[in-house]
Coordinates of C-alpha atoms in Angstrom, one line a residue:
X1 CA 98.1 93.7 79.1
X2 CA 95.0 95.1 80.6
X3 CA 94.7 98.9 80.7
X4 CA 91.5 100.7 81.2
X5 CA 90.7 103.2 78.5
X6 CA 87.0 104.1 78.5
X7 CA 84.3 104.8 81.0
X8 CA 81.5 104.3 78.4
X9 CA 82.7 100.8 77.8
X10 CA 82.5 100.0 81.5
X11 CA 78.9 101.2 81.6
X12 CA 78.2 99.0 78.6
X13 CA 79.6 96.1 80.5
X14 CA 77.3 96.8 83.5
X15 CA 74.3 96.7 81.2
X16 CA 75.2 93.2 80.1
X17 CA 76.2 92.3 83.6
X18 CA 72.8 93.3 85.0
X19 CA 71.0 91.4 82.3
X20 CA 72.3 88.2 83.6
X21 CA 70.4 88.7 86.9
X22 CA 73.6 88.9 88.9
X23 CA 72.8 92.4 90.1
X24 CA 70.1 91.1 92.4
X25 CA 71.9 88.0 93.7
X26 CA 73.2 87.8 97.3
X27 CA 76.6 86.4 98.2
X28 CA 77.3 82.8 97.3
X29 CA 77.5 80.3 100.1
X30 CA 80.2 77.7 100.1
X31 CA 79.1 76.2 103.4
X32 CA 76.1 76.0 105.7
X33 CA 77.3 75.3 109.3
X34 CA 75.7 74.7 112.6
X35 CA 77.6 74.0 115.8
X36 CA 75.9 71.7 118.4
X37 CA 77.7 70.5 121.5
X38 CA 79.3 67.2 120.6
X39 CA 80.5 64.5 123.0
X40 CA 82.6 62.4 120.8
X41 CA 84.1 59.2 122.2
X42 CA 85.1 57.2 119.1
X43 CA 85.5 57.5 115.3
X44 CA 81.7 57.0 115.2
X45 CA 80.8 59.9 117.4
X46 CA 77.6 60.4 119.4
X47 CA 76.5 63.9 120.4
X48 CA 74.4 65.7 122.9
X49 CA 72.0 68.2 121.2
X50 CA 72.6 71.7 122.4
X51 CA 71.6 75.1 121.1
X52 CA 72.1 75.3 117.4
X53 CA 74.4 78.0 116.2
X54 CA 74.4 78.5 112.4
X55 CA 77.5 79.7 110.6
X56 CA 77.4 80.0 106.8
X57 CA 80.9 81.1 105.6
X58 CA 80.4 82.3 102.1
X59 CA 82.6 83.8 99.5
X60 CA 81.2 85.9 96.6
X61 CA 82.1 89.0 94.7
X62 CA 80.6 89.0 91.2
X63 CA 81.8 92.1 89.5
X64 CA 83.1 93.5 86.2
X65 CA 86.4 91.9 85.3
X66 CA 88.8 91.6 82.4
X67 CA 90.5 94.9 82.1
X68 CA 93.3 94.8 79.4
X69 CA 95.9 97.4 78.3
X70 CA 94.1 99.5 75.7
X71 CA 90.9 97.5 76.0
X72 CA 88.1 96.8 78.3
X73 CA 86.1 93.6 78.1
X74 CA 82.5 94.4 77.8
X75 CA 79.3 92.4 77.3
X76 CA 77.8 94.4 74.4
X77 CA 76.5 92.8 72.4
X78 CA 75.7 89.9 74.8
X79 CA 73.8 87.0 73.4
X80 CA 71.2 84.9 75.2
X81 CA 73.7 82.1 75.2
X82 CA 76.3 84.3 76.8
X83 CA 73.9 85.3 79.5
X84 CA 72.9 81.7 80.2
X85 CA 76.5 80.8 80.6
X86 CA 77.1 83.8 82.9
X87 CA 79.9 85.0 80.6
X88 CA 79.1 88.4 79.1
X89 CA 82.6 89.8 80.0
X90 CA 84.6 88.0 77.4
X91 CA 84.1 90.3 74.5
X92 CA 86.4 93.1 73.8
X93 CA 85.8 96.7 72.8
X94 CA 88.8 99.0 72.1
X95 CA 89.3 102.2 74.0
X96 CA 88.2 104.2 70.9
X97 CA 84.6 102.9 71.0
X98 CA 82.0 105.5 71.5
X99 CA 79.3 105.2 74.2
X100 CA 76.7 102.6 73.1
X101 CA 73.0 103.0 73.4
X102 CA 72.9 100.0 75.7
X103 CA 75.0 101.9 78.2
X104 CA 72.8 104.9 78.4
X105 CA 71.1 105.6 81.8
X106 CA 73.1 103.0 83.7
X107 CA 75.6 105.3 85.4
X108 CA 73.9 105.1 88.8
X109 CA 73.4 101.4 88.5
X110 CA 77.1 101.0 87.6
X111 CA 78.1 102.7 90.8
X112 CA 75.7 100.7 92.9
X113 CA 76.8 97.4 91.4
X114 CA 80.5 98.1 91.8
X115 CA 80.0 99.3 95.4
X116 CA 78.5 96.0 96.4
X117 CA 81.2 93.9 94.8
X118 CA 84.3 95.9 95.2
X119 CA 86.0 97.7 98.0
X120 CA 84.9 101.3 97.9
X121 CA 87.6 103.8 96.7
X122 CA 90.2 101.1 96.2
X123 CA 92.0 99.9 93.1
X124 CA 94.7 97.3 92.4
X125 CA 97.4 98.1 89.9
X126 CA 100.5 96.6 88.5
X127 CA 103.3 99.2 88.6
X128 CA 106.9 99.5 87.5
X129 CA 108.9 97.3 89.8
X130 CA 112.0 99.5 89.6
X131 CA 110.2 102.3 91.5
X132 CA 111.2 103.0 95.1
X133 CA 108.5 103.3 97.8
X134 CA 109.0 107.1 97.7
X135 CA 108.5 107.1 94.0
X136 CA 105.4 105.0 94.2
X137 CA 104.0 107.3 96.8
X138 CA 104.7 110.3 94.5
X139 CA 103.1 108.5 91.6
X140 CA 100.0 107.9 93.6
X141 CA 99.8 111.5 94.7
X142 CA 100.0 112.8 91.1
X143 CA 96.9 110.9 90.4
X144 CA 95.0 111.7 93.6
X145 CA 95.7 108.3 95.2
X146 CA 97.2 107.1 98.4
X147 CA 99.3 103.9 98.5
X148 CA 98.0 101.5 101.1
X149 CA 100.4 98.7 100.3
X150 CA 102.6 97.4 97.5
X151 CA 104.8 94.4 97.1
X152 CA 106.6 92.3 94.5
X153 CA 104.8 89.0 93.8
X154 CA 107.4 86.5 92.8
X155 CA 104.6 84.1 91.8
X156 CA 103.4 86.3 88.9
X157 CA 106.7 88.3 88.4
X158 CA 105.0 91.6 89.0
X159 CA 104.9 94.4 91.5
X160 CA 101.3 95.0 92.6
X161 CA 100.0 98.0 94.6
X162 CA 96.8 98.6 96.5
X163 CA 95.7 102.2 96.3
X164 CA 92.9 104.3 97.9
X165 CA 91.3 107.2 96.0
X166 CA 91.9 110.3 98.1
X167 CA 89.4 112.6 96.5
X168 CA 85.9 112.4 95.1
X169 CA 86.8 110.6 91.8
X170 CA 85.0 107.4 90.9
X171 CA 86.9 104.2 90.7
X172 CA 86.4 104.3 86.9
X173 CA 87.8 107.8 86.5
X174 CA 90.7 107.2 88.8
X175 CA 91.5 103.9 87.1
X176 CA 91.4 105.4 83.6
X177 CA 93.7 108.2 84.6
X178 CA 96.1 106.0 86.5
X179 CA 96.3 103.5 83.7
X180 CA 97.5 106.2 81.3
X181 CA 100.7 106.7 83.3
X182 CA 103.8 105.1 81.8
X183 CA 104.7 103.6 85.2
X184 CA 101.4 101.7 85.4
X185 CA 101.1 98.4 83.7
X186 CA 97.5 97.4 84.6
X187 CA 94.5 98.5 86.7
X188 CA 91.5 96.8 88.1
X189 CA 89.0 97.1 91.1
X190 CA 89.9 95.5 94.4
X191 CA 87.2 92.8 94.2
X192 CA 85.3 91.8 97.4
X193 CA 85.1 88.2 98.7
X194 CA 82.7 87.7 101.6
X195 CA 82.2 85.0 104.2
X196 CA 78.6 85.2 105.1
X197 CA 76.6 83.6 108.0
X198 CA 73.2 82.2 107.0
X199 CA 70.7 80.2 109.0
X200 CA 69.0 77.1 107.7
X201 CA 66.6 74.5 109.0
X202 CA 67.6 72.4 111.9
X203 CA 68.5 68.8 111.4
X204 CA 70.0 66.1 113.7
X205 CA 72.5 65.0 111.0
X206 CA 74.0 61.6 110.9
X207 CA 76.9 60.9 113.3
X208 CA 78.4 58.0 111.4
X209 CA 81.0 60.0 109.5
X210 CA 79.7 58.7 106.3
X211 CA 82.3 60.6 104.4
X212 CA 85.1 58.2 105.5
X213 CA 83.0 55.3 104.2
X214 CA 82.0 56.9 100.9
X215 CA 85.6 57.9 100.2
X216 CA 87.0 54.6 101.5
X217 CA 89.5 56.4 103.6
X218 CA 90.5 53.6 106.0
X219 CA 91.5 51.4 103.1
X220 CA 93.3 54.2 101.3
X221 CA 95.3 55.1 104.4
X222 CA 96.7 51.6 104.6
X223 CA 98.5 52.6 101.3
X224 CA 99.1 56.3 101.7
X225 CA 98.3 59.0 104.4
X226 CA 99.6 62.1 102.7
X227 CA 103.0 62.2 104.5
X228 CA 105.5 64.6 103.0
X229 CA 102.9 66.4 101.0
X230 CA 102.2 70.1 101.6
X231 CA 98.7 71.5 101.2
X232 CA 98.0 75.2 101.4
X233 CA 94.6 76.1 102.8
X234 CA 93.7 79.7 101.8
X235 CA 90.9 80.5 104.1
X236 CA 89.9 82.1 107.4
X237 CA 91.8 81.5 110.6
X238 CA 92.4 77.9 111.8
X239 CA 92.5 76.7 115.4
X240 CA 96.0 75.3 115.4
X241 CA 95.6 73.9 118.9
X242 CA 92.5 71.8 118.2
X243 CA 92.9 68.2 119.5
X244 CA 92.2 66.8 116.0
X245 CA 95.4 68.5 114.8
X246 CA 97.7 67.0 117.4
X247 CA 101.0 66.1 115.9
X248 CA 100.1 67.6 112.5
X249 CA 102.6 70.1 111.0
X250 CA 100.6 73.2 110.5
X251 CA 102.6 76.4 109.5
X252 CA 100.5 79.5 109.8
X253 CA 100.7 82.6 107.6
X254 CA 98.7 85.8 107.9
X255 CA 98.0 87.6 104.7
X256 CA 95.7 90.0 106.6
X257 CA 98.1 91.4 109.2
X258 CA 95.5 91.4 111.9
X259 CA 95.1 89.7 115.3
X260 CA 91.9 87.9 114.8
X261 CA 91.3 84.5 116.3
X262 CA 90.4 81.2 114.5
X263 CA 87.2 80.8 112.5
X264 CA 84.8 77.8 112.1
X265 CA 85.2 77.8 108.3
X266 CA 89.0 77.6 108.1
X267 CA 89.1 75.1 111.1
X268 CA 86.5 72.9 109.4
X269 CA 88.3 72.9 106.0
X270 CA 91.6 72.0 107.6
X271 CA 89.8 69.3 109.6
X272 CA 88.4 67.7 106.5
X273 CA 92.0 67.2 105.4
X274 CA 94.1 66.3 108.5
X275 CA 91.7 65.3 111.4
X276 CA 93.0 62.1 112.9
X277 CA 92.1 61.7 116.6
X278 CA 88.4 61.1 116.8
X279 CA 87.5 62.1 113.3
X280 CA 89.2 61.0 110.0
X281 CA 90.4 63.5 107.5
X282 CA 91.4 62.5 103.9
X283 CA 95.1 63.0 104.4
X284 CA 95.9 63.0 108.1
X285 CA 99.7 63.1 107.7
X286 CA 99.8 66.0 105.3
X287 CA 101.6 69.2 106.1
X288 CA 99.2 72.2 106.2
X289 CA 100.2 75.8 105.2
X290 CA 97.4 77.7 107.0
X291 CA 97.2 80.9 105.0
X292 CA 94.7 83.3 106.7
X293 CA 93.2 85.5 103.9
X294 CA 89.7 86.1 105.3
X295 CA 88.9 88.3 108.2
X296 CA 85.8 89.0 110.2
X297 CA 83.4 91.6 109.0
X298 CA 79.7 92.6 109.5
X299 CA 78.8 89.9 106.9
X300 CA 80.8 87.1 108.6
X301 CA 84.1 87.4 106.8
X302 CA 85.8 89.2 104.0
X303 CA 88.8 89.2 101.7
X304 CA 89.9 90.9 98.5
X305 CA 91.7 90.4 95.3
X306 CA 94.9 91.8 96.7
X307 CA 94.9 89.6 99.9
X308 CA 94.0 86.4 98.0
X309 CA 96.9 87.1 95.6
X310 CA 99.1 87.4 98.7
X311 CA 97.8 84.1 99.8
X312 CA 98.7 82.4 96.5
X313 CA 102.1 84.0 96.6
X314 CA 102.7 82.7 100.1
X315 CA 101.6 79.2 99.2
X316 CA 103.8 79.0 96.2
X317 CA 106.8 80.5 98.0
X318 CA 106.6 78.0 100.8
X319 CA 106.5 74.8 98.9
X320 CA 102.8 74.1 98.5
X321 CA 102.1 71.1 96.3
X322 CA 98.4 71.5 96.5
X323 CA 96.3 74.7 97.1
X324 CA 92.8 74.4 98.5
X325 CA 90.4 77.3 97.7
X326 CA 87.1 76.8 99.4
X327 CA 85.5 80.0 98.1
X328 CA 83.9 81.4 95.0
X329 CA 83.6 84.7 93.3
X330 CA 84.1 86.6 90.1
X331 CA 86.4 86.0 87.1
X332 CA 89.1 88.2 88.5
X333 CA 92.0 89.0 86.2
X334 CA 94.7 89.2 88.8
X335 CA 93.7 86.0 90.5
X336 CA 93.6 84.3 87.1
X337 CA 97.2 85.3 86.6
X338 CA 98.1 83.7 89.9
X339 CA 96.3 80.5 89.1
X340 CA 98.2 80.3 85.7
X341 CA 101.4 80.8 87.6
X342 CA 100.6 78.0 90.0
X343 CA 99.8 75.6 87.1
X344 CA 103.2 76.5 85.5
X345 CA 104.8 75.4 88.7
X346 CA 103.0 72.1 88.7
X347 CA 100.9 73.0 91.8
X348 CA 97.6 71.2 92.0
X349 CA 94.7 73.6 92.7
X350 CA 91.3 72.4 94.1
X351 CA 88.3 74.7 94.6
X352 CA 84.7 74.6 95.8
X353 CA 82.2 74.6 92.9
X354 CA 80.1 77.1 94.9
X355 CA 76.7 76.9 96.6
X356 CA 74.7 79.2 94.3
X357 CA 72.5 76.5 93.0
X358 CA 71.5 75.1 89.6
X359 CA 70.8 78.4 87.9
X360 CA 74.1 80.1 88.8
X361 CA 76.7 80.9 86.1
X362 CA 80.2 79.4 86.6
X363 CA 82.0 80.7 89.6
X364 CA 85.7 81.2 90.1
X365 CA 88.3 80.0 90.8
X366 CA 86.5 76.6 90.3
X367 CA 85.6 77.4 86.7
X368 CA 89.2 78.1 85.8
X369 CA 90.6 75.5 83.4
X370 CA 93.6 74.7 85.6
X371 CA 91.5 74.1 88.7
X372 CA 89.8 70.8 90.0
X373 CA 86.2 71.9 90.7
X374 CA 84.3 69.9 93.3
X375 CA 80.6 69.7 93.9
X376 CA 79.0 68.2 97.1
X377 CA 77.0 65.0 97.7
X378 CA 75.1 63.7 100.7
X379 CA 74.9 60.4 102.5
X380 CA 72.5 59.0 99.9
X381 CA 74.8 60.1 97.0
X382 CA 72.4 62.9 96.0
X383 CA 73.7 66.2 94.9
X384 CA 73.7 69.0 97.5
X385 CA 70.7 71.1 96.5
X386 CA 72.7 74.4 96.7
X387 CA 75.7 73.0 94.8
X388 CA 76.7 74.6 91.5
X389 CA 76.4 72.7 88.3
X390 CA 78.3 73.0 85.1
X391 CA 80.6 71.4 82.6
X392 CA 83.6 72.6 84.7
X393 CA 82.8 70.2 87.6
X394 CA 85.5 67.6 87.7
X395 CA 84.1 65.4 90.4
X396 CA 82.1 65.3 93.6
X397 CA 82.7 64.5 97.3
X398 CA 80.7 64.4 100.5
X399 CA 79.6 67.8 101.6
X400 CA 76.4 67.6 103.6
X401 CA 75.9 67.2 107.4
X402 CA 79.6 66.6 108.0
X403 CA 81.2 66.4 111.5
X404 CA 84.3 68.6 111.5
X405 CA 86.4 70.5 114.1
X406 CA 85.4 74.0 115.2
X407 CA 87.4 76.5 117.3
X408 CA 87.9 76.1 121.0
X409 CA 88.1 72.3 121.0
X410 CA 84.6 72.1 119.7
X411 CA 83.0 70.3 116.7
X412 CA 80.4 71.4 114.2
X413 CA 77.9 69.9 111.8
X414 CA 78.4 71.6 108.5
X415 CA 77.5 71.5 104.8
X416 CA 78.9 73.0 101.6
X417 CA 81.2 72.5 98.6
X418 CA 83.9 74.1 100.8
X419 CA 84.4 70.8 102.6
X420 CA 83.9 68.7 99.5
X421 CA 86.8 70.6 98.0
X422 CA 88.9 70.0 101.2
X423 CA 88.3 66.3 101.1
X424 CA 89.5 66.2 97.5
X425 CA 92.6 68.3 98.3
X426 CA 93.4 65.5 100.8
X427 CA 92.9 62.9 98.2
X428 CA 95.3 64.7 95.9
X429 CA 97.8 64.6 98.7
X430 CA 97.4 60.8 98.9
X431 CA 98.0 60.5 95.2
X432 CA 101.1 62.7 95.4
X433 CA 102.4 60.7 98.4
X434 CA 102.3 57.6 96.2
X435 CA 104.0 59.3 93.3
X436 CA 105.3 62.9 93.9
X437 CA 106.3 63.3 90.2
X438 CA 102.7 63.4 88.9
X439 CA 101.7 66.6 87.2
X440 CA 98.5 68.4 88.1
X441 CA 96.7 67.1 84.9
X442 CA 97.8 63.6 85.9
X443 CA 96.5 64.0 89.4
X444 CA 93.2 65.3 88.0
X445 CA 93.1 62.3 85.6
X446 CA 93.6 59.8 88.5
X447 CA 90.9 61.3 90.6
X448 CA 88.4 61.5 87.8
X449 CA 89.1 58.1 86.2
X450 CA 88.7 56.3 89.6
X451 CA 85.6 58.3 90.7
X452 CA 82.4 56.3 91.2
X453 CA 80.0 57.3 88.6
X454 CA 76.8 58.9 89.8
X455 CA 73.8 60.2 87.9
X456 CA 73.6 59.6 84.2
X457 CA 76.3 57.3 82.8
X458 CA 79.5 59.2 82.1
X459 CA 80.6 62.7 83.1
X460 CA 77.8 65.2 83.8
X461 CA 77.2 68.7 85.0
X462 CA 76.3 67.7 88.6
X463 CA 78.8 65.1 89.7
X464 CA 81.5 65.5 87.1
X465 CA 83.2 62.2 86.7
X466 CA 81.5 60.9 89.8
X467 CA 82.1 60.7 93.6
X468 CA 85.8 60.6 94.6
X469 CA 87.2 57.3 95.7
X470 CA 90.4 57.5 97.8
X471 CA 91.2 53.8 97.8
X472 CA 90.7 53.4 94.0
X473 CA 92.8 56.5 93.4
X474 CA 95.8 55.4 95.4
X475 CA 95.5 51.9 94.1
X476 CA 95.6 53.2 90.6
X477 CA 98.8 55.2 91.3
X478 CA 100.3 52.1 93.0
X479 CA 100.2 50.3 89.6
X480 CA 103.8 51.6 89.1
X481 CA 104.2 53.1 85.6
X482 CA 101.0 51.6 84.3
X483 CA 98.9 54.0 82.3
X484 CA 96.2 55.8 84.2
X485 CA 93.7 54.6 81.7
X486 CA 93.9 51.2 83.5
X487 CA 91.7 52.8 86.1
X488 CA 88.8 53.5 83.7
X489 CA 85.4 53.2 85.2
X490 CA 83.5 49.9 84.5
X491 CA 80.8 49.9 81.9
X492 CA 77.2 50.3 83.0
X493 CA 76.1 47.1 84.9
X494 CA 79.6 45.9 85.6
X495 CA 81.3 45.9 89.0
X496 CA 85.0 46.9 89.2
X497 CA 87.4 45.0 91.4
X498 CA 87.6 47.9 93.7
X499 CA 83.8 48.0 94.0
X500 CA 83.8 44.3 94.9
X501 CA 86.2 45.2 97.8
X502 CA 84.1 48.1 99.0
X503 CA 83.0 47.3 102.6
X504 CA 79.4 47.5 103.6
X505 CA 78.4 50.5 105.7
X506 CA 78.5 49.8 109.4
X507 CA 75.1 51.5 110.0
X508 CA 72.1 52.9 108.2
X509 CA 72.9 56.0 106.3
X510 CA 69.4 56.8 105.3
X511 CA 68.9 59.6 107.8
X512 CA 67.4 62.7 106.0
X513 CA 70.0 65.3 105.1
X514 CA 69.8 69.0 105.8
X515 CA 67.7 70.9 103.3
X516 CA 69.8 73.6 101.6
X517 CA 68.5 77.1 101.8
X518 CA 68.7 78.7 98.4
X519 CA 71.0 81.7 98.3

């Protein structure tokens, strides 16, 4: 259990948090988009260059996390190794600890840091599920709070409420006092996740749809196309009427409760999975649960811990077999509970590694142990410059200068680990279409063992096990009950049977790729 007990410990945590350099970092980009006017006449599209519009949907939200009943996780002492790993929040100090010297003088910085990474004056709390709405409202009033919303989340077996602080109390003070009530099980900030537009250098891109060749999608689709597999896309709004989605079963859900229209990011992510008219997604026959959890804001788009948890609950409750999470942010306790619950239900979770670059600490949900983390590569099999690195990377997939759908029947050229993640979610759907009984760890094993090794021999922090290979993956599953180990990658210098069958590219893929603008 995770109950907040001490304000001093929170201050100590910020001291360690700021020492990692996160306090000065901007939001983390998961995609870098631009939207030219495209005139696509075939699966190898041509396009007319028009005015370039840059869209950079980005999710971030680094903040203090890990509040436990009777304890608060703090980063003091925080070693150099901890800071390098971006993990100074895993140590525990009890509520009886006195204020440390390292925390002194950081009160103002604490408020500023939390203000930029959380929703001001809001807290998320697990409360006694037997309380009526009137009783919850009375509970909130006793502690100077106002209930915004509360609901029972079947996914995690808990009732979670979203509360606004009515007076002038700080989030820390209000949380500490609220956590001491016997009807309150847990308290944490309502973390902020942001979609952010960001301009980058212009580039003509490559209209050959190299991703379909790199992933060997045509060959894979001759074996499996994702039919009867449900993929939940937790993202911004999707243009359900786009021509690329004709005939696809897309069931929309709105975790925001607003009337906003579709967004380029969500439409592009869905397109990487189920496009099938002029473009080719990785699982064109899959069923999509379009869970809108990100809404427009001054920064391009925004979501919170509470809304993302609603998205996870919707996905699990409506039969998702795979959940795609093309965003990154903090190690959020309530989201971690949701991910653990998905894993317990044998739901495959795929997430973008993040676009914070080589010096970034691990980002979540990708760094969660139950998640398949995906980095991005370009047409020359080079790592996307902005892609995160780390031992948690499972594999890579194309993610630079991609042609994908955009709202209003348009198309876009876009880059980012958001779309690498989406391609791999589609590959997971192909694998499950071949064998629906596979568990998440088995799906991960298939994808990793059949990946084409890039970089140094063996797994590495950039490409993980290598670049995803749809045809090799579905071929491995087609080997009936044969052990997955049969799909081991060949030794250095050897050529596998599937590599021998790999078709030659139909055109030159050496066009320069878009330079990534560092966050």
